[in-house]
Coordinates of C-alpha atoms in Angstrom, one line a residue:
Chain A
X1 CA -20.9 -0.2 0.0
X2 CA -22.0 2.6 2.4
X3 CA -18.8 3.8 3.9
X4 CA -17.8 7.2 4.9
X5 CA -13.8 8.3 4.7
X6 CA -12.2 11.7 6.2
X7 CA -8.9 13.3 6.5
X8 CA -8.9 15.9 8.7
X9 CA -6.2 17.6 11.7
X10 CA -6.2 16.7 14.8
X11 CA -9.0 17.2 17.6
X12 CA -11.8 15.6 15.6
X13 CA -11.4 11.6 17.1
X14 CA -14.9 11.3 18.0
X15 CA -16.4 8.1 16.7
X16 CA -19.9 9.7 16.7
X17 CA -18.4 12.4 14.4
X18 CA -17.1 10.9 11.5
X19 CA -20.0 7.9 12.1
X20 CA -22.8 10.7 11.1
X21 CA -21.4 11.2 7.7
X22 CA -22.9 7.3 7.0
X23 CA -26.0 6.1 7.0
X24 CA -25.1 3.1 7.9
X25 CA -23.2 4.3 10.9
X26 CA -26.7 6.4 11.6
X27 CA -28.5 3.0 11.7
X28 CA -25.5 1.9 14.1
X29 CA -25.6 4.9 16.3
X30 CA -29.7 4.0 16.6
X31 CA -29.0 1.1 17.8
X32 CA -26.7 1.6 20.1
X33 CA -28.5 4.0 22.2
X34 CA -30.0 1.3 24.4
X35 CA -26.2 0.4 25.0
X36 CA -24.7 2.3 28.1
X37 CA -22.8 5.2 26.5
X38 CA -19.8 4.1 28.5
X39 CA -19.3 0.8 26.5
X40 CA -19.6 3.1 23.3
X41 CA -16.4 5.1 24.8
X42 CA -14.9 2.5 26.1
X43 CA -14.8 0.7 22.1
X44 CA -14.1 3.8 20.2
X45 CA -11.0 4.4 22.5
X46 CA -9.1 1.0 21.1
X47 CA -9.8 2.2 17.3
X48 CA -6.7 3.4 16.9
X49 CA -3.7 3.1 14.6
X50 CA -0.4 5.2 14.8
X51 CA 2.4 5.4 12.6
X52 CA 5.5 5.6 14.0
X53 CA 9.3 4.7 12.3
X54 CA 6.9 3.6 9.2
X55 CA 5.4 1.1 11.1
X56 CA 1.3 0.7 12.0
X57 CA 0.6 -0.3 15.6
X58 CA -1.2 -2.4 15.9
X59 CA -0.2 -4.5 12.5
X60 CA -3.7 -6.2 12.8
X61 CA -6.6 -4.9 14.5
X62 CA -9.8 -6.5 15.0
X63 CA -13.2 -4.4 15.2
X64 CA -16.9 -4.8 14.7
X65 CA -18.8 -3.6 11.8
X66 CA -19.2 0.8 12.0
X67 CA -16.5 0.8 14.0
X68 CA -14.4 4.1 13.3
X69 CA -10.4 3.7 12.6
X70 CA -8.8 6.1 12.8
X71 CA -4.9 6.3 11.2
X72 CA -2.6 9.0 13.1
X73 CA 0.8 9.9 11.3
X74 CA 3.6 10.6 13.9
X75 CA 6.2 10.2 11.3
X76 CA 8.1 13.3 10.2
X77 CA 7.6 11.8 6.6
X78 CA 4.4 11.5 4.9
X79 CA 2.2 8.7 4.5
X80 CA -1.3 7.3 3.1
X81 CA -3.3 4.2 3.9
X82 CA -4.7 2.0 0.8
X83 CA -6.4 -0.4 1.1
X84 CA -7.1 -1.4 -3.1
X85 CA -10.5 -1.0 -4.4
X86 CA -11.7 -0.3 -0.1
X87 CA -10.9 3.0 1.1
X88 CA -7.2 5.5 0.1
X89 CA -6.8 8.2 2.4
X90 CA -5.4 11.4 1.4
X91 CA -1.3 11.7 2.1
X92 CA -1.1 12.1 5.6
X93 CA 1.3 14.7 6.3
X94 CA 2.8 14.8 10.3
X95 CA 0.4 14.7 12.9
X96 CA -2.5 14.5 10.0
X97 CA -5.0 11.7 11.2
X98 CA -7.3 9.7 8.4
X99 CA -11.0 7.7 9.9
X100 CA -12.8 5.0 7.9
X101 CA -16.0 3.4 9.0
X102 CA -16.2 -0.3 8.3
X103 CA -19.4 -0.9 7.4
X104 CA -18.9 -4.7 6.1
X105 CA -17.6 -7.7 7.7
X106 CA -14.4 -8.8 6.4
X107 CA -10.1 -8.6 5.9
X108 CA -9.1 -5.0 5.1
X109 CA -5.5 -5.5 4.0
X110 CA -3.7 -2.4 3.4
X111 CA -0.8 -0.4 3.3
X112 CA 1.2 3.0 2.3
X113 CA 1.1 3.9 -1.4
X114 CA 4.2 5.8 -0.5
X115 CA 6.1 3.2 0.9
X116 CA 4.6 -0.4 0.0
X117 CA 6.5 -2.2 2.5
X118 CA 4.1 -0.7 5.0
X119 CA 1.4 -2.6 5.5
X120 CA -1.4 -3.4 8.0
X121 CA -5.0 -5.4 8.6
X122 CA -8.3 -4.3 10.0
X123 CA -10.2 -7.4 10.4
X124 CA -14.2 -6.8 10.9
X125 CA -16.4 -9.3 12.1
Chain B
X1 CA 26.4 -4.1 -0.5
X2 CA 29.4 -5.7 -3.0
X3 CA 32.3 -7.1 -4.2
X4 CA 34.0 -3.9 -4.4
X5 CA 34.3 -3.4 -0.8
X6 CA 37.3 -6.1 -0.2
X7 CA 40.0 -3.5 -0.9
X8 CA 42.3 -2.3 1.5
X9 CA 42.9 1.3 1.3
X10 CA 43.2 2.5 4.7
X11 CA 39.9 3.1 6.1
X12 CA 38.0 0.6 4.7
X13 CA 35.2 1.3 2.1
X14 CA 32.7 -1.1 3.3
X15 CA 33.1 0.8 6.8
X16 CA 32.8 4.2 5.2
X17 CA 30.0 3.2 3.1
X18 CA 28.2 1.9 6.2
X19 CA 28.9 5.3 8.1
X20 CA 27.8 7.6 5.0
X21 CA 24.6 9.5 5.9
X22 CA 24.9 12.3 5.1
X23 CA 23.2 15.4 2.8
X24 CA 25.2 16.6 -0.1
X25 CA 24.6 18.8 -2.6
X26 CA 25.3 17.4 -6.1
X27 CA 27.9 14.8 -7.6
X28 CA 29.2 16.0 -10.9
X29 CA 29.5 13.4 -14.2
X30 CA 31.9 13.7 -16.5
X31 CA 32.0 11.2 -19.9
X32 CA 35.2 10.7 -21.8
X33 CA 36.0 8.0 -24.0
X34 CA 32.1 7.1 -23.4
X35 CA 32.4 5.9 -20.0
X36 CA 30.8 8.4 -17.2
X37 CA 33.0 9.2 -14.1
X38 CA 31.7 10.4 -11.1
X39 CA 33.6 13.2 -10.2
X40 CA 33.0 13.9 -6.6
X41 CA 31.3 17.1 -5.0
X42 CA 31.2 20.2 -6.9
X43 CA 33.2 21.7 -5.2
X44 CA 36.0 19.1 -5.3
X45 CA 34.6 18.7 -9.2
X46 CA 35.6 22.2 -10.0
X47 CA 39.0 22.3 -9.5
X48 CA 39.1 18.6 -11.6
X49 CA 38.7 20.5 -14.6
X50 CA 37.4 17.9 -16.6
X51 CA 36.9 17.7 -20.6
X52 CA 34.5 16.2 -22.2
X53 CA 30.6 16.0 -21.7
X54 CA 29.7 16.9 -17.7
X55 CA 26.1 17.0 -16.1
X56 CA 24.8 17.3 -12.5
X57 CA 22.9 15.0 -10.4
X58 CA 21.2 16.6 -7.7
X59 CA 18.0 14.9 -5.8
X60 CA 15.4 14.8 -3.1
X61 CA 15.5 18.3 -2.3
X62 CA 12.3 18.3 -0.5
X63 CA 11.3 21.7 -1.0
X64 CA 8.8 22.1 2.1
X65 CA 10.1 20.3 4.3
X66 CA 10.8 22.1 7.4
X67 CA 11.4 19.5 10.3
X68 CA 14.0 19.4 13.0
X69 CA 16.3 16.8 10.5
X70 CA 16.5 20.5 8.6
X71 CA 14.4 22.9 8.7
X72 CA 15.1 24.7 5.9
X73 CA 15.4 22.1 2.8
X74 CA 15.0 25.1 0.5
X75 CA 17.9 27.0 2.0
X76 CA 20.0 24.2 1.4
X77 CA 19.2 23.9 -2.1
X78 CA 20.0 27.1 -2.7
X79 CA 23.6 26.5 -1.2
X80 CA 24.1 23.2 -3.5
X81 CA 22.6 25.8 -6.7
X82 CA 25.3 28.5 -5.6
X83 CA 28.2 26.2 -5.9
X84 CA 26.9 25.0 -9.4
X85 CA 26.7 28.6 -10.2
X86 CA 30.0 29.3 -9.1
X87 CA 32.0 26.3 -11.2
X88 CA 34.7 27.8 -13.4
X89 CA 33.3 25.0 -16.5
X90 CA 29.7 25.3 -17.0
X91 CA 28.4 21.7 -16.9
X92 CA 26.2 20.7 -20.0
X93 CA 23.1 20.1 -17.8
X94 CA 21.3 18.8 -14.9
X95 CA 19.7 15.5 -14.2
X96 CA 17.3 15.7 -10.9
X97 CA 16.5 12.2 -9.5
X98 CA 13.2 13.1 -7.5
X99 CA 11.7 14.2 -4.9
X100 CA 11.8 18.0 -5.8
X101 CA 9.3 18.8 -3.3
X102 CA 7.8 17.3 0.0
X103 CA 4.2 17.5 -0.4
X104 CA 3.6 18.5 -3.9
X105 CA 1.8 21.3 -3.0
X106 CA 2.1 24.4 -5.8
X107 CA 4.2 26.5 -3.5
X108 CA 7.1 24.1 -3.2
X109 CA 7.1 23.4 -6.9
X110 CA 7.6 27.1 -7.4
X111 CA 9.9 27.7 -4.9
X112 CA 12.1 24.4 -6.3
X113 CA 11.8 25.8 -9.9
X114 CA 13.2 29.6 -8.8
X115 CA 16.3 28.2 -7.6
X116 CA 17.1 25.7 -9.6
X117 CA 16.8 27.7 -12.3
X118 CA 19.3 30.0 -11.0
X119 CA 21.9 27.8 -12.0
X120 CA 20.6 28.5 -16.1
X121 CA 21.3 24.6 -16.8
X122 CA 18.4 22.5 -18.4
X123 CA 17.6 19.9 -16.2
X124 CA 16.0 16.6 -16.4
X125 CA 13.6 15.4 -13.9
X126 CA 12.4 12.3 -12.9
X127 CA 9.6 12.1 -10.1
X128 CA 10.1 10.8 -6.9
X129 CA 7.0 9.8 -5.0
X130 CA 6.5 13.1 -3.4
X131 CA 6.0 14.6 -6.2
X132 CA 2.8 12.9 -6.7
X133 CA 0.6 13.4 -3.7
X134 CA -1.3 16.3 -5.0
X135 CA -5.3 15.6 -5.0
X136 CA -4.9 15.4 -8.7
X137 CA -1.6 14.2 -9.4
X138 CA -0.8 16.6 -12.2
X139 CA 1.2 19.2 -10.7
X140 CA 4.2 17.3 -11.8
X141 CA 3.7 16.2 -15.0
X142 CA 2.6 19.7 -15.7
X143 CA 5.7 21.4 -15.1
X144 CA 7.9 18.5 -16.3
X145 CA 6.0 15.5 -18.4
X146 CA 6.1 17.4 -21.1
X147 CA 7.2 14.9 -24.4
X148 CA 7.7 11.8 -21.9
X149 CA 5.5 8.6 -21.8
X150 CA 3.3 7.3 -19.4
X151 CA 4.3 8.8 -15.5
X152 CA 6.7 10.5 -17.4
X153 CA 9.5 8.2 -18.5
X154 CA 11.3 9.6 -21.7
X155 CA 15.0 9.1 -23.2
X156 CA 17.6 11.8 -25.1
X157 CA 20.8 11.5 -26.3
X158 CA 23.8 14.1 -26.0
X159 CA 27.3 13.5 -27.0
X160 CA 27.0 10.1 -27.9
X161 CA 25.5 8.9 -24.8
X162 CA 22.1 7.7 -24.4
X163 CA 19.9 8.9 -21.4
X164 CA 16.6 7.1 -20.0
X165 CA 14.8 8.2 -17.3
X166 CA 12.7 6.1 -15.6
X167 CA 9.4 6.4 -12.9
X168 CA 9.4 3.5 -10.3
X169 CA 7.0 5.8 -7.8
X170 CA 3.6 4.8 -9.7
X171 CA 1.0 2.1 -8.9
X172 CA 3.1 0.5 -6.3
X173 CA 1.8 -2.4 -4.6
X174 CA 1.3 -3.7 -0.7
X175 CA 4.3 -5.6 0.5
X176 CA 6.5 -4.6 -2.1
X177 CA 9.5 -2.4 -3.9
X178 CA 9.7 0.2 -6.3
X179 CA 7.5 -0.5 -9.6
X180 CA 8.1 0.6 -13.2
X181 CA 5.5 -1.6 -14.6
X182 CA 4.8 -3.5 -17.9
X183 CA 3.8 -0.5 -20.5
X184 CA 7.3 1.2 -19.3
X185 CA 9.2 -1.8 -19.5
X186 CA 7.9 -2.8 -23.1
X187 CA 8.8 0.9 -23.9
X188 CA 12.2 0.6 -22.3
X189 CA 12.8 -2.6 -24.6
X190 CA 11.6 -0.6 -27.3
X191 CA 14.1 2.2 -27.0
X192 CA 17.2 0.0 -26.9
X193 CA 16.1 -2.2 -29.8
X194 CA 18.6 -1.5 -32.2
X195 CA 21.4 0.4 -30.6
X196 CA 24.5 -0.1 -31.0
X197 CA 25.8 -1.8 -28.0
X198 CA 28.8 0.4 -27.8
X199 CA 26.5 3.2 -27.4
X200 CA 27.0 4.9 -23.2
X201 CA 24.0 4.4 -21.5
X202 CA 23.0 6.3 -18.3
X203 CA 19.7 5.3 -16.8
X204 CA 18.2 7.2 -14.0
X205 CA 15.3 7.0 -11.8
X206 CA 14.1 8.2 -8.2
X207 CA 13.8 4.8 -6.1
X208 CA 17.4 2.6 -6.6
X209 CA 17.0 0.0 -9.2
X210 CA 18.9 -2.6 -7.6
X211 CA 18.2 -3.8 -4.5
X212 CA 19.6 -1.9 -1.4
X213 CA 17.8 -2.8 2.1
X214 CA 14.1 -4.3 1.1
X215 CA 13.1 -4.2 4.5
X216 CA 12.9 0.0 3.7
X217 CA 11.5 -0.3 0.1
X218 CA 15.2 0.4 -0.7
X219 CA 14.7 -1.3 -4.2
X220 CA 12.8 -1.9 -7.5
X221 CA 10.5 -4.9 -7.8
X222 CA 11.0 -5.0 -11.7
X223 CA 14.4 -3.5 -11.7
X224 CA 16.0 -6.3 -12.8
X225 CA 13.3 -6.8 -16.1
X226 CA 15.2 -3.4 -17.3
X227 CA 18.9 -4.5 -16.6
X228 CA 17.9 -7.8 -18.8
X229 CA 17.4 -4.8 -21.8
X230 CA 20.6 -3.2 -21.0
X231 CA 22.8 -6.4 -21.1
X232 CA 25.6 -6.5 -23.7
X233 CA 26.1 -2.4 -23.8
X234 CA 29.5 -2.4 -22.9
X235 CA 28.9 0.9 -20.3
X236 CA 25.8 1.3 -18.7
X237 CA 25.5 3.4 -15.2
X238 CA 22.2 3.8 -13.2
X239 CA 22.0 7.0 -10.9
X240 CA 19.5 6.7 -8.3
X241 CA 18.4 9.4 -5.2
X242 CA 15.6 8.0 -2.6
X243 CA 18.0 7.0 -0.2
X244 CA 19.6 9.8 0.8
X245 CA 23.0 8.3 0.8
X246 CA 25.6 7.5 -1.6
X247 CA 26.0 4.0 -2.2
X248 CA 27.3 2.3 -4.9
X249 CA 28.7 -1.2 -6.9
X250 CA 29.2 -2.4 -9.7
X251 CA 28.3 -5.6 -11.4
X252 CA 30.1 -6.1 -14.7
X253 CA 29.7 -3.5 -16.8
X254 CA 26.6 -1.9 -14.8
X255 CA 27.8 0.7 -12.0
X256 CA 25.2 1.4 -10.1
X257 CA 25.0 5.0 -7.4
X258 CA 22.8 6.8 -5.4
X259 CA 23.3 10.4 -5.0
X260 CA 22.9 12.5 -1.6
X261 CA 19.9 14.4 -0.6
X262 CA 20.0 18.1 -0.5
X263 CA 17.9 18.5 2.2
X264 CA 18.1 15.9 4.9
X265 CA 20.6 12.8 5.6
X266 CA 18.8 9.2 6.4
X267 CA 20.6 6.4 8.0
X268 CA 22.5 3.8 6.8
X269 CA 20.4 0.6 6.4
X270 CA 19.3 -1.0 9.1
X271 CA 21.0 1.4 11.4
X272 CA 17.8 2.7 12.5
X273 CA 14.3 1.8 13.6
X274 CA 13.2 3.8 10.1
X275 CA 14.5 5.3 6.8
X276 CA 13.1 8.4 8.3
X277 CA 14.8 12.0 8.4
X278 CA 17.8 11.5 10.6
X279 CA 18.5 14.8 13.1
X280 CA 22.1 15.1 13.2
X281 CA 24.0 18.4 15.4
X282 CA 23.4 21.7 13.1
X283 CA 26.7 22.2 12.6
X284 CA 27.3 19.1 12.0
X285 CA 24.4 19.1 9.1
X286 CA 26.2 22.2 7.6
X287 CA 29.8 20.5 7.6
X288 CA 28.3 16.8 5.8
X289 CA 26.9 19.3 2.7
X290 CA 29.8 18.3 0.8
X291 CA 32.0 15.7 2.4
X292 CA 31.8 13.8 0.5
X293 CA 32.9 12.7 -2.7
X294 CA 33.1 9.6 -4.8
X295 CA 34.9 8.7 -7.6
X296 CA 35.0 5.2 -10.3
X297 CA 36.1 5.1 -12.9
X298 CA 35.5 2.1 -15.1
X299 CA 38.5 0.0 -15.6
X300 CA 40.4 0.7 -12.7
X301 CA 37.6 -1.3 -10.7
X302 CA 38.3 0.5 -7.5
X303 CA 35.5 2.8 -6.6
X304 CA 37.3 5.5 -4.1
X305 CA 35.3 7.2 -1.3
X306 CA 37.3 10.3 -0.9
X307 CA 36.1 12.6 2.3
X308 CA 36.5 16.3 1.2
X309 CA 35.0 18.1 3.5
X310 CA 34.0 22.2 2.8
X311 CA 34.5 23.3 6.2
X312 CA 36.5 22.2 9.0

């Protein structure tokens, strides 16, 4: 599965950034040069998740395949993301952000290794 | 919480119990006649005098963490090792329910393990899930897995009592609790094959074994596997941290207690959007390190709640 995964501090939330690490994403990026940028923008904007009073907003999000999510912490407590045998981010200390490209259709159901009862769905289509 | 809250005795314990969130600094154990007693606060402790075997709980001293809920975790560990250092009776050792640093980074472990060693006590440790999220994961069981099993679950006996200590912060799964896990519980049977059922048994572990408040992870999937084990010892107490709080019960001969935090208070369940760090006044803060105590004693069924506070 070609995927690319990065935790990194804050200020780095371009799609196109974390997207080159993949080829897949690459072979996305290609094709989406015909697109008006502006729709590119416009889509990377919503790929968000925050963690706030150990919750993830949204609970479910739905994106296309090499979309870029990206997981912000917000928390005074640390978190991760886990999604089993799919991506693991690294513990996400406050303000600490964590991106995943999806590069396969399908349910990612995941949650906080820290504190199971967290848990949250990127659906892919 | 229990059955133990119907008493009248002024104030009412469920009511206390609901309003207790605050950071402490360690709850002092005494055993005679082979039942543990929870002697309060050290400070309160000390001037109990007791006889007998004594240890220390102390937990989640989140070495590291520096947010507005206290911004200086280590500082008040050092004021929780100061008053161990100052008891007139030298307790026999130390357990540490988890939780020793914030971020298991190397700095925090080494800043935890120069104070606590202050107090010239050996202590115990269990892990509490933040001391597991180094790249690696072996920063803990460096320093402390040293002859345990697995995550680093281990037993030892002193003066007739039988001690376990348990990890419940590994492997844990989407959706649900705390998780000790098969190969720990088929140790745990294992360890208390063939024991005399009159023998004391303290179990401890990071995450409560009972549940507290599921909605926060305030429990142990599997806990109850390892309670079946310890049915028919006539004294068994389980000594928990992860919460932040003291809470307690009992349920037959099982007493169960969380101990306080040294670092930061968290709410009472479900008094909050989130188990997170709760920012109470600074002075405040300072005054709750301490005010509380608690006391059972096995037999007199009454668990007693006794606010003693150090300043003010």
């Amino acid at each position: 599965m070609m995927t690319s995964a990065t935790c990194r501090s804050l200020g780095l939330r371009s799609g196109f950034r974390s997207g080159f690490r993949s080829l897949g994403i690459r072979l996305a990026v290609a094709a989406a040069i015909v697109l008006p940028l502006g729709v590119i923008g416009a889509h990377a904007e919503d790929m968000k998740v925050t963690i706030d009073n150990f919750t993830f907003a949204p609970a479910e999000l739905k994106v296309k395949v090499g979309d870029t999510v990206t997981w912000i912490n917000h928390d005074d407590i640390p978190h991760t993301v886990v999604s089993a045998g799919k991506f693991r981010s690294k513990t996400m200390d406050t303000d600490n952000d964590f991106s995943f490209t999806f590069t396969a259709a399908g349910d990612y159901k995941y949650f906080c290794s820290l504190h199971p009862h967290m848990t949250g769905m990127i659906k892919v289509e | 919480m229990s059955d133990h809250d119907h008493h009248d005795d002024g104030v009412s314990r469920r009511r206390v119990l609901e309003c207790m969130t605050w950071a402490g600094t360690g709850v002092l154990w005494t055993i005679s006649g082979g039942v543990p007693h929870s002697l309060g606060l050290v400070g309160s402790a000390a001037a109990a005098e007791p006889s007998g075997l004594t240890f220390l709980q102390i937990s989640d001293s989140h070495v590291g963490f520096d947010k507005p809920a206290n911004p200086n975790a280590l500082g008040t560990l050092e004021e929780g090792i100061n008053k161990i250092i100052a008891m007139p009776k030298k307790p026999s050792f130390m357990i540490h329910t988890g939780d020793i640093t914030h971020l298991s980074k190397v700095a925090e472990f080494d800043n935890a393990e120069r104070i606590i060693s202050q107090a010239k006590l050996d202590v115990h440790y269990v892990p509490g899930e933040h001391d597991f999220i180094d790249e690696e994961v072996k920063l803990y069981k460096e320093r402390y897995g040293k002859g345990t099993k697995g995550a680093g679950w281990y037993s030892f006996d002193a003066s007739g009592v039988h001690f376990i200590g348990l990890v419940n912060v590994v492997d844990l799964k989407g959706g649900g609790l705390g998780n000790l896990g098969a190969e720990q519980l088929e140790w745990l049977e294992n360890d208390l094959k063939g024991r005399s059922k009159s023998t004391p048994i303290v179990l401890f572990a990071h995450i409560p074994l009972w549940t507290v408040y599921p909605e926060w992870g305030w429990g142990t999937e599997d806990g109850g596997r390892a309670l079946e084990y310890l049915k028919g010892f006539g004294s068994v107490t389980v000594l928990n941290g992860h919460i932040h709080q003291v809470m307690q019960k009992v349920e037959g001969n099982v007493t169960f207690h969380t101990a306080r935090s040294t670092a930061f208070p968290q709410p009472a369940p479900g008094t909050a959007p989130s188990p997170g760090p709760m920012k109470v006044a600074d002075d405040k803060l300072r005054s709750m390190l301490g005010i509380a105590s608690v006391n059972f004693k096995l037999g007199d069924q009454r668990l007693a709640i006794i606010d003693t506070p150090l300043q003010g």
